[in-house]
Coordinates of N, CA and C and ligand atoms in Angstrom, one line a residue:
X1 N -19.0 19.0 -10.8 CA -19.8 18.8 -12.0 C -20.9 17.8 -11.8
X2 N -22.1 17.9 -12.3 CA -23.8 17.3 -12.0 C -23.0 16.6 -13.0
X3 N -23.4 15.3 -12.6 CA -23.1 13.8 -14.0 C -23.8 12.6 -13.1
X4 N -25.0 12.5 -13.6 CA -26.1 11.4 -13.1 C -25.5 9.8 -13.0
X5 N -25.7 9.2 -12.0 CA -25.1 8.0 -13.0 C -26.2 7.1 -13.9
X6 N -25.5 6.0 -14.6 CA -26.5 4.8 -15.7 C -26.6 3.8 -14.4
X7 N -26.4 3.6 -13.1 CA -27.0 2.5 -12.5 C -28.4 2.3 -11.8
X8 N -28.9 1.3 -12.2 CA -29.5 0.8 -11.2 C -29.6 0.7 -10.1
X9 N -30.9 1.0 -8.9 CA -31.2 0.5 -7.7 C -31.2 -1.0 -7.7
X10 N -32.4 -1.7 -8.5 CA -32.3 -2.7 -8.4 C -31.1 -3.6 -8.6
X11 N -30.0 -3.4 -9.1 CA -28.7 -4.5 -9.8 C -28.0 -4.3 -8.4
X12 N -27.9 -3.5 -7.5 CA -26.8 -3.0 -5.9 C -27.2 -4.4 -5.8
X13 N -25.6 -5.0 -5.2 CA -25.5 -6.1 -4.5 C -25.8 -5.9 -2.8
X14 N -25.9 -4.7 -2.7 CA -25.8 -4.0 -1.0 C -26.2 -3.0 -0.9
X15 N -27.3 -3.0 0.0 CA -28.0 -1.6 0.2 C -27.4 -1.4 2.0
X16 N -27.2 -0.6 2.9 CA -26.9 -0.1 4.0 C -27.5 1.1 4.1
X17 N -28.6 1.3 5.1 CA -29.2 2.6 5.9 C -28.6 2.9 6.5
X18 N -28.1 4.0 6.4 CA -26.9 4.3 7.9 C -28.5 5.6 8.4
X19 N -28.5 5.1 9.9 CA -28.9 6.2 10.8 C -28.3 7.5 11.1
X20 N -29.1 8.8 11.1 CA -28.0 9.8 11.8 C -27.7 10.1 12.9
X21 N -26.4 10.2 13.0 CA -25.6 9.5 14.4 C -25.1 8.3 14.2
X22 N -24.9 7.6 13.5 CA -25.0 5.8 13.6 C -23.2 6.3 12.5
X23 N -23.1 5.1 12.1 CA -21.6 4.8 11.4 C -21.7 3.6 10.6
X24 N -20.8 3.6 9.3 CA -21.0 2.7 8.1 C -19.6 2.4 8.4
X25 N -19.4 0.7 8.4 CA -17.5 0.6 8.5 C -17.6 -0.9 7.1
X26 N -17.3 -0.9 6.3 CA -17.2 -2.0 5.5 C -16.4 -1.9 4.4
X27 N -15.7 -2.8 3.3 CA -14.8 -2.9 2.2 C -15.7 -3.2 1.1
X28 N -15.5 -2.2 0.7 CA -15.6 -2.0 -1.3 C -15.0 -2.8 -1.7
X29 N -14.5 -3.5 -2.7 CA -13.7 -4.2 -3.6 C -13.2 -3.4 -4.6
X30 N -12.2 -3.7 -5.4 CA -12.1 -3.1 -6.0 C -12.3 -3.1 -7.6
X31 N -13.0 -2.1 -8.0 CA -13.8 -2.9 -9.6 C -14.9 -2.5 -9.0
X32 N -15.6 -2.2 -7.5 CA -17.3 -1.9 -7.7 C -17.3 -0.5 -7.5
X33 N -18.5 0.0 -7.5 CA -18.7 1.2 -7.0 C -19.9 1.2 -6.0
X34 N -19.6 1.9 -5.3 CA -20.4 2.6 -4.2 C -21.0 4.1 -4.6
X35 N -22.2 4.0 -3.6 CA -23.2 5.8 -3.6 C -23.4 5.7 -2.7
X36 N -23.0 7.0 -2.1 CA -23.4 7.5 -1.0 C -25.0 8.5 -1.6
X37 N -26.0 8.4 -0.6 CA -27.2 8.8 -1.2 C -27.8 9.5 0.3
X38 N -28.2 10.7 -0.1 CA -28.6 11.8 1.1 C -29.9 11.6 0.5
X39 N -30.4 10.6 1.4 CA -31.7 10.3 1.6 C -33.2 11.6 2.0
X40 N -33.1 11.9 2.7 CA -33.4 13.6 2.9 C -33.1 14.8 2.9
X41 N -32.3 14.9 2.3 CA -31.3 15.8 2.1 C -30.3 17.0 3.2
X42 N -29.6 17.9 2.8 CA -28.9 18.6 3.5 C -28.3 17.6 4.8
X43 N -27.7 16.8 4.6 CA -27.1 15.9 5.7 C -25.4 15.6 4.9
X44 N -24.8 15.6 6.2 CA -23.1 15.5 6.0 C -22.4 14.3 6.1
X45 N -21.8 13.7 5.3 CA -21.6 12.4 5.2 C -20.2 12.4 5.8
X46 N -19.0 12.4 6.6 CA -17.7 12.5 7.4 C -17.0 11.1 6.6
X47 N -16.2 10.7 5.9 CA -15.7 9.5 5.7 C -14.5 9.2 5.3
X48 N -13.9 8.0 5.8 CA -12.2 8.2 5.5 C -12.4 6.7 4.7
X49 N -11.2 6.2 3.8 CA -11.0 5.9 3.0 C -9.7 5.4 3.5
X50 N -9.4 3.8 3.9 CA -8.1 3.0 3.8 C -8.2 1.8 2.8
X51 N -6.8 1.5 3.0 CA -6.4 0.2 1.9 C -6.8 -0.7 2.4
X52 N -7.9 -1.6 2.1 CA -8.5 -2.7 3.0 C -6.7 -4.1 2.9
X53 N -6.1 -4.1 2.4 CA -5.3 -4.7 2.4 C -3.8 -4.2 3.8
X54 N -3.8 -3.2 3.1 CA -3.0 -2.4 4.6 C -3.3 -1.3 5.0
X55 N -4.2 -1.2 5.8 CA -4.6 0.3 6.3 C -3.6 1.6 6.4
X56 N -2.5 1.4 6.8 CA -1.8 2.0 7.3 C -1.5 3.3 5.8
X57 N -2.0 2.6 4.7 CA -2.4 3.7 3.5 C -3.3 4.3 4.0
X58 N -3.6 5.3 3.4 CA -5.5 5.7 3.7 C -5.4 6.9 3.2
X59 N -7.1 7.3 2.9 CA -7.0 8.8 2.1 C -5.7 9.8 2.3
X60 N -5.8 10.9 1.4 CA -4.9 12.2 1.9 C -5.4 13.2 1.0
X61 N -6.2 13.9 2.4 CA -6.5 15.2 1.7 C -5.9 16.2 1.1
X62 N -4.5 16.0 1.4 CA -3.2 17.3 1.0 C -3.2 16.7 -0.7
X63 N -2.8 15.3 -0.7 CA -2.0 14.7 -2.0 C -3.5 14.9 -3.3
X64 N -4.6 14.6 -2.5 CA -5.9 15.1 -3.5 C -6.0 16.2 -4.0
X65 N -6.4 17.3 -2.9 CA -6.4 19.0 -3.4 C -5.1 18.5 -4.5
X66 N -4.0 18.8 -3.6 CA -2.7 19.0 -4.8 C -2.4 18.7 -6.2
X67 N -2.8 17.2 -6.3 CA -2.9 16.9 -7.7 C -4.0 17.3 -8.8
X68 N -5.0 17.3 -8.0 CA -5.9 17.8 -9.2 C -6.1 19.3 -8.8
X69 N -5.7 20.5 -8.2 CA -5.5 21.3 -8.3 C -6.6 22.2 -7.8
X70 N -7.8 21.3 -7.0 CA -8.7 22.5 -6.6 C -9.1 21.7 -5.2
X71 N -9.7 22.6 -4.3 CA -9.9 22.4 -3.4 C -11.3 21.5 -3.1
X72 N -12.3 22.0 -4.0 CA -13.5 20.9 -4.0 C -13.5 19.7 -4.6
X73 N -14.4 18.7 -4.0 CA -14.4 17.5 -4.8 C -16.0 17.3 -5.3
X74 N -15.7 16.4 -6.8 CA -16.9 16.5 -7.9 C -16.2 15.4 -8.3
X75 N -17.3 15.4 -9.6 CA -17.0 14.1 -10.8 C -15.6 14.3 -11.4
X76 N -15.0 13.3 -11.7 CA -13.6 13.3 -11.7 C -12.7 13.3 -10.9
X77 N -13.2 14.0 -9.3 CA -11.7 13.5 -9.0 C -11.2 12.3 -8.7
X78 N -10.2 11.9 -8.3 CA -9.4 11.1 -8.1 C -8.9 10.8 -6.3
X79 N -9.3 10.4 -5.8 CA -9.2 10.2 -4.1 C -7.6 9.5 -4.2
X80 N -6.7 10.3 -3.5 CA -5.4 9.8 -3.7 C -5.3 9.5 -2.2
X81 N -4.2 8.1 -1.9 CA -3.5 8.1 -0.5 C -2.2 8.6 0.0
X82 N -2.3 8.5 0.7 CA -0.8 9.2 1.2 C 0.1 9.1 0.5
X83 N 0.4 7.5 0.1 CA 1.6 7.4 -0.7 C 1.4 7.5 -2.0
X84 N 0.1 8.5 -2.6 CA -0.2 8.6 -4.1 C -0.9 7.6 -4.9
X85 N -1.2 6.5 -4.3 CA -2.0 5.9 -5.2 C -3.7 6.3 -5.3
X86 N -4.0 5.8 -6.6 CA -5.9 6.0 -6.7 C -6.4 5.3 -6.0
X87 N -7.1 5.7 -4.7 CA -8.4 4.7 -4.1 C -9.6 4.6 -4.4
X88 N -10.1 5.8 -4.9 CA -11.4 5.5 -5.7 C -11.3 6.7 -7.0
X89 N -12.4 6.9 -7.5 CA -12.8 8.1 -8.2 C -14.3 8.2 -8.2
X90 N -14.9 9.8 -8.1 CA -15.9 10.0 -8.1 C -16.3 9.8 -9.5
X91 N -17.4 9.0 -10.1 CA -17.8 9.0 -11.1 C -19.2 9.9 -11.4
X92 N -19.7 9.7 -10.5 CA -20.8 10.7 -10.6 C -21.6 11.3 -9.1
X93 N -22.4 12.5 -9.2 CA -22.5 12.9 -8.5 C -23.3 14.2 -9.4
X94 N -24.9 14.3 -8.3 CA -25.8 15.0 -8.5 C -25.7 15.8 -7.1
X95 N -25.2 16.2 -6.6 CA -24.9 17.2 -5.5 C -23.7 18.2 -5.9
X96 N -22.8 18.0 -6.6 CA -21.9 18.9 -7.3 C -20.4 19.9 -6.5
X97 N -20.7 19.4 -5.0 CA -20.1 19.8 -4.4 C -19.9 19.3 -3.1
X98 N -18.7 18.3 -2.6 CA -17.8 18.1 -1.8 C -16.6 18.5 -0.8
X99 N -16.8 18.7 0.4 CA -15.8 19.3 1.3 C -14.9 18.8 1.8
X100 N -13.4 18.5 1.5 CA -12.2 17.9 2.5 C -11.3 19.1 3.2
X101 N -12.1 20.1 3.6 CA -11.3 21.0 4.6 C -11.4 21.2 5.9
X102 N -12.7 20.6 5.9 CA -13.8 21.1 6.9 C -13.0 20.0 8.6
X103 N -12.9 19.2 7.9 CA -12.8 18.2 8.9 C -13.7 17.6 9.8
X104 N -14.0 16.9 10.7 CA -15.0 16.4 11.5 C -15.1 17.2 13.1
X105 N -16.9 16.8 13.0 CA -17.0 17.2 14.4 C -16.7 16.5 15.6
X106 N -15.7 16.8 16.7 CA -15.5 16.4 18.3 C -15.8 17.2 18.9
X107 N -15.7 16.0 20.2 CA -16.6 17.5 21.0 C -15.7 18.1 21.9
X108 N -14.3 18.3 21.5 CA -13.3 19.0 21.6 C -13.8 20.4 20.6
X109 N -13.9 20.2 19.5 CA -14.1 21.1 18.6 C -15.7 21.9 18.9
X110 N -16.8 21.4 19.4 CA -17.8 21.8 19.4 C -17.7 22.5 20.8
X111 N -16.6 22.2 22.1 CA -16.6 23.3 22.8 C -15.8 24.8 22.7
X112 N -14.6 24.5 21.6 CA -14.4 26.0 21.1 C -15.3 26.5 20.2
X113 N -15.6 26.1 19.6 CA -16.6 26.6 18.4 C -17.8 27.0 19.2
X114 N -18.8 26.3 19.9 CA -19.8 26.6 20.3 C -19.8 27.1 21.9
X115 N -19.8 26.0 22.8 CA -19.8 26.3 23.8 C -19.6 25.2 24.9
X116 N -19.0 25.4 26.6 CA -18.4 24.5 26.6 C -19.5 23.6 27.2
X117 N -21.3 23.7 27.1 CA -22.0 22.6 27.8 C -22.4 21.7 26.0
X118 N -21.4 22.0 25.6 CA -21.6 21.0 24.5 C -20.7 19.8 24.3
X119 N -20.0 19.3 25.2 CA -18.8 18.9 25.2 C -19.2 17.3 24.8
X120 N -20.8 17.1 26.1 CA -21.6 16.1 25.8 C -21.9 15.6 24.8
X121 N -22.2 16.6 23.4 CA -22.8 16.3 22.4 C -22.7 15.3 21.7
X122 N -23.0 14.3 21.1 CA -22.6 13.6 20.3 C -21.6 14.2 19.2
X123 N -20.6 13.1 18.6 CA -19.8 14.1 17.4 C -19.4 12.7 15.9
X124 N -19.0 13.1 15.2 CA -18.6 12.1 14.3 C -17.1 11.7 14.9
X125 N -16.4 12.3 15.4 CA -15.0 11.7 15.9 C -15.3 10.5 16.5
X126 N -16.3 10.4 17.6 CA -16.8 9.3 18.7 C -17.5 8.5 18.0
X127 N -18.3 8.4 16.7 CA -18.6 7.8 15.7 C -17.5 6.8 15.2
X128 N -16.6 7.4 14.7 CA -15.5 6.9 14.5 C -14.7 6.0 15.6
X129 N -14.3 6.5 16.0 CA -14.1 5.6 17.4 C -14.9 4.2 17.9
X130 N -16.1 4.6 18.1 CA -16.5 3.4 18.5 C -16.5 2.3 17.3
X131 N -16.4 3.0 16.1 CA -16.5 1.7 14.5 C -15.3 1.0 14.6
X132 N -14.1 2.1 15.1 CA -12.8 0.7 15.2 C -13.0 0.1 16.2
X133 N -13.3 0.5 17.3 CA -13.6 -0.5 18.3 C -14.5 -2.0 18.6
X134 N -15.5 -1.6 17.4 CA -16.4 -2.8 17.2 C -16.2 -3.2 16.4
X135 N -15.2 -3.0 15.3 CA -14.9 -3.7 14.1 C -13.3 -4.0 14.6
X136 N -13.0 -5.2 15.2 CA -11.5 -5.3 15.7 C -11.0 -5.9 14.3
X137 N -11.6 -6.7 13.6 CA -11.2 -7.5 12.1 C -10.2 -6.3 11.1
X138 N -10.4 -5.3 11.7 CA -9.5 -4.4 10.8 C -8.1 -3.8 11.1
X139 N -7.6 -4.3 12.9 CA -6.9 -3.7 13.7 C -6.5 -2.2 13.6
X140 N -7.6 -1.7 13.5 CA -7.6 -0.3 13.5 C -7.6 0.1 15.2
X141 N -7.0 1.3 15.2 CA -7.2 2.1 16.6 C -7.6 3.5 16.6
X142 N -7.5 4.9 17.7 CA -7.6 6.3 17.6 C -6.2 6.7 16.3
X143 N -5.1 5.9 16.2 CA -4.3 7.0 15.8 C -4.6 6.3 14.5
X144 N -5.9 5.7 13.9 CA -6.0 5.3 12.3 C -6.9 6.9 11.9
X145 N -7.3 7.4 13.2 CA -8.3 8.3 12.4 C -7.5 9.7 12.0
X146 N -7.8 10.3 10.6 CA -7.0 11.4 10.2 C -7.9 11.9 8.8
X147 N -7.3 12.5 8.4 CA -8.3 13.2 7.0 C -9.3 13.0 6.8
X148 N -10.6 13.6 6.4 CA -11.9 13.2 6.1 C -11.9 14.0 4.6
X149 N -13.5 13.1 4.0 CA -13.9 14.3 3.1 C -15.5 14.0 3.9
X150 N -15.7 15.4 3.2 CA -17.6 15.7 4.3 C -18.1 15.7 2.7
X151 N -18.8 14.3 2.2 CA -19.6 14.3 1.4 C -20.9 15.5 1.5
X152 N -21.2 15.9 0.7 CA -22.6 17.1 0.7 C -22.6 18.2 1.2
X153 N -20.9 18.3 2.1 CA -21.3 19.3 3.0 C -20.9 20.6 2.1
X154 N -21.4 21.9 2.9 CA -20.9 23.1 1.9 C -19.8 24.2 3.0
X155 N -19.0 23.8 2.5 CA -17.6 24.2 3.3 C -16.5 25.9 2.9
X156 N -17.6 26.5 2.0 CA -16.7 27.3 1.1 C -15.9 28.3 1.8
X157 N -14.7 28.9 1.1 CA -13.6 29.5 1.4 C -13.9 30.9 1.3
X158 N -13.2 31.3 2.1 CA -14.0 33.2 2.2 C -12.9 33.4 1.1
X159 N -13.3 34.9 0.8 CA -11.8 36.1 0.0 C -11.0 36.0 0.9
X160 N -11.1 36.2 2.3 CA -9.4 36.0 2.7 C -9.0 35.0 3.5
X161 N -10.0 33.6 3.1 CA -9.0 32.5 3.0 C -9.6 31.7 4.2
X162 N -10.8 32.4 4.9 CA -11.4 31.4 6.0 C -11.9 30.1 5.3
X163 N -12.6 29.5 6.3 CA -13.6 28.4 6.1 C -15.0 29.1 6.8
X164 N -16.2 28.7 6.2 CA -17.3 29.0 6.7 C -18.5 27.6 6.8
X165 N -19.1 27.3 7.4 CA -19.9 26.4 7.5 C -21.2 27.2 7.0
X166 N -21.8 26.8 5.3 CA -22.8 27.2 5.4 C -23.9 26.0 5.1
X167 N -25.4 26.8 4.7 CA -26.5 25.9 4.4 C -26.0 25.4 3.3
X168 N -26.7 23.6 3.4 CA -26.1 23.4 2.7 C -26.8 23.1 0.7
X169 N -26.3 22.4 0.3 CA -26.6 22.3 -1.5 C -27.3 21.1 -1.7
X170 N -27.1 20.4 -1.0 CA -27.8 18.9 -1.6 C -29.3 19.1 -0.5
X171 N -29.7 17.7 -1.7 CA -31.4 17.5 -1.3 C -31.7 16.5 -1.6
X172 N -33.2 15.8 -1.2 CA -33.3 14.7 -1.0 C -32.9 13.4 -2.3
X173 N -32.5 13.0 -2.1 CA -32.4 11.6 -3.6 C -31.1 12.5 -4.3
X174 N -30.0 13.1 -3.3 CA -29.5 13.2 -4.5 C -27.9 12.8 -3.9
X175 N -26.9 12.5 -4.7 CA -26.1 11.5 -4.3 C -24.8 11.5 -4.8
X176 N -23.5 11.0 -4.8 CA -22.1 10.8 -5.5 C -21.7 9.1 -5.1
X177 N -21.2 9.3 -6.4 CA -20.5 7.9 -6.6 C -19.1 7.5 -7.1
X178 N -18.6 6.9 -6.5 CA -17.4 6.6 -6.1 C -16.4 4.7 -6.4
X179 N -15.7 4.5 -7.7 CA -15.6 3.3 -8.1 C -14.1 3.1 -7.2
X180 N -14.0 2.0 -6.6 CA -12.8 1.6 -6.2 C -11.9 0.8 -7.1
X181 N -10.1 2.0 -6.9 CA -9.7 1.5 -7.7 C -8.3 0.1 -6.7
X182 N -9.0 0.0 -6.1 CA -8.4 -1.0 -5.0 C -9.6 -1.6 -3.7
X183 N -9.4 -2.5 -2.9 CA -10.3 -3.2 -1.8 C -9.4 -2.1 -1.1
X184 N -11.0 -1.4 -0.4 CA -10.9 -0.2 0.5 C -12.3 -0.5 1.7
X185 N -11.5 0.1 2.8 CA -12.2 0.2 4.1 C -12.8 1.3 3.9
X186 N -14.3 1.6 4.2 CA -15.3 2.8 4.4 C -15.6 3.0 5.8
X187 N -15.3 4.5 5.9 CA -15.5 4.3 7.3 C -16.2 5.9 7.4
X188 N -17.3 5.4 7.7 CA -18.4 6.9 7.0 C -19.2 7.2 9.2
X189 N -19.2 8.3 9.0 CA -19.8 8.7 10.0 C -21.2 10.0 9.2
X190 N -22.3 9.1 9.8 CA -23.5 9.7 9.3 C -23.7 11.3 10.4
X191 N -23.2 11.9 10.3 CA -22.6 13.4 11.2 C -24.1 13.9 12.1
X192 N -24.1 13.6 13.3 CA -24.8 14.2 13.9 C -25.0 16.0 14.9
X193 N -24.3 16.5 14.0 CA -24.2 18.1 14.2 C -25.2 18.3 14.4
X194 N -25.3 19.3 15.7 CA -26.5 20.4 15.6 C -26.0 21.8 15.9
X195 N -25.2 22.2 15.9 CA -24.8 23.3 16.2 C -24.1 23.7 14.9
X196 N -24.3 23.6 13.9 CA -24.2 24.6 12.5 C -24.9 24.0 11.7
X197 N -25.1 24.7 10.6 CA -25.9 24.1 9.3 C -25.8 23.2 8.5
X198 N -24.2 22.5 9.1 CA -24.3 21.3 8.1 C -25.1 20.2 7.5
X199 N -25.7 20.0 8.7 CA -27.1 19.2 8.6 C -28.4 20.0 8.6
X200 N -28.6 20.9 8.4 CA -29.5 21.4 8.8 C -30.5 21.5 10.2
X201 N -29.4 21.7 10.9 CA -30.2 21.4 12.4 C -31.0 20.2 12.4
X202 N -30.8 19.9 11.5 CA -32.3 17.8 11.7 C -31.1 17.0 10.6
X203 N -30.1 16.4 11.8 CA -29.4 15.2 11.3 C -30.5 14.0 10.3
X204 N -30.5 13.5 9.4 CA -31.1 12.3 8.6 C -30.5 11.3 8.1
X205 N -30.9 10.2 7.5 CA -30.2 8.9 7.6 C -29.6 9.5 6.0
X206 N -28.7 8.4 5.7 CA -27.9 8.3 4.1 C -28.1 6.8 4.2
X207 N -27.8 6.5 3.3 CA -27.9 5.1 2.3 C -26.5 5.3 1.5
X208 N -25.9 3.4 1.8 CA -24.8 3.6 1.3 C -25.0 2.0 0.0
X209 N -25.3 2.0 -0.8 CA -25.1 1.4 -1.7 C -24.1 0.7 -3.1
X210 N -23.8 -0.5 -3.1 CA -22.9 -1.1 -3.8 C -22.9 -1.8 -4.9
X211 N -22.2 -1.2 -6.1 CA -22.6 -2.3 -7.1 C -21.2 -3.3 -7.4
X212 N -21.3 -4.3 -8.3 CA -20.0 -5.1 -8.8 C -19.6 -4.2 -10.0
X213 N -20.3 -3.5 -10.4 CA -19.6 -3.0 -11.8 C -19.0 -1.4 -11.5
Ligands
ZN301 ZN1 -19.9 15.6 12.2

């Protein structure tokens, strides 16, 4: 559901450019909100969501679909963890459609899918990877990475039940926002795909933005 938000650019206590290909690793508080903002649009935002207090919580894509009962995410839902609790909620959001099925690109995945002299390619998994790596303050490792949701991306379900990577719905300046309902670790991979339309063959930066309220 399109629901604009009432904030301000100028009141963000924190603006963050994330480059495409680059990675966002930082804690929300809980009480602020965050926007993710597709700066030029059709670009795929990869991000997981732990308990900045104990990680060992962290999103869950199953316990989300499940409870609110549909597969896409929009305004309203509710980002649940494994063990059920709220980590954030989408409060608004001018792109209208969100993918947690899709999962992220490796370049495991990009040599079945595409082909195998892509093995090289850059991917958001290796994004991920190197953020725990250079962020040791969070004792994160490989076996913290697991569920994503692909902010912007358009991931829709065939009639008999595939996934399809298509072009995608969002455009420049347009954005979701997300209030934490707990201190949470972001751990966003700005997706450098070129081998499907998630990005539109031309990865672009996102802007990750934070208010107190
Ligand atoms: Zn990716």
């Amino acid at each position: 559901m399109i629901v604009p938000s009432s904030l301000q650019t100028t009141d963000a206590v924190r603006r963050d450019l994330v480059p495409a290909g680059d990675y966002y690793m930082k804690v929300v508080k809980q009480g602020q909100t965050m926007r993710i903002l597709d700066v030029e649009g059709n670009q795929a935002a990869d991000t997981l969501f732990y308990n900045a207090n104990d990680p060992s919580e962290r999103y869950s894509a199953i316990d989300t679909i499940r409870e609110q009962g549909n597969v896409y995410l929009s305004t309203g839902t509710k980002l649940l963890s494994d063990v059920g609790n709220v980590m954030l909620e989408i409060v608004a959001d001018t792109c209208g459609r969100h993918d947690t099925l899709g999962g992220a690109c490796a370049t495991e995945s990009n040599t079945v899918r595409y082909s195998l002299d892509k093995k090289c390619m850059h991917a958001c998994r290796d994004s991920w990877l190197l953020a725990v790596t250079e962020n040791e303050q969070f004792g994160m490792n490989k076996r913290d990475i697991t569920h994503n949701i692909n902010f912007f991306m358009n991931v829709p379900i065939t009639e008999t039940g595939g996934l399809t990577f298509e072009d995608g719905i969002s455009g420049a300046g347009k954005y979701v926002e997300l209030k934490a309902h707990m201190d949470v670790i972001v751990l966003l991979s700005n997706c450098p795909q070129l081998n499907n339309p998630c990005n539109a063959y031309n990865p672009t930066p996102v802007e990750v933005l934070v208010w107190d309220q």
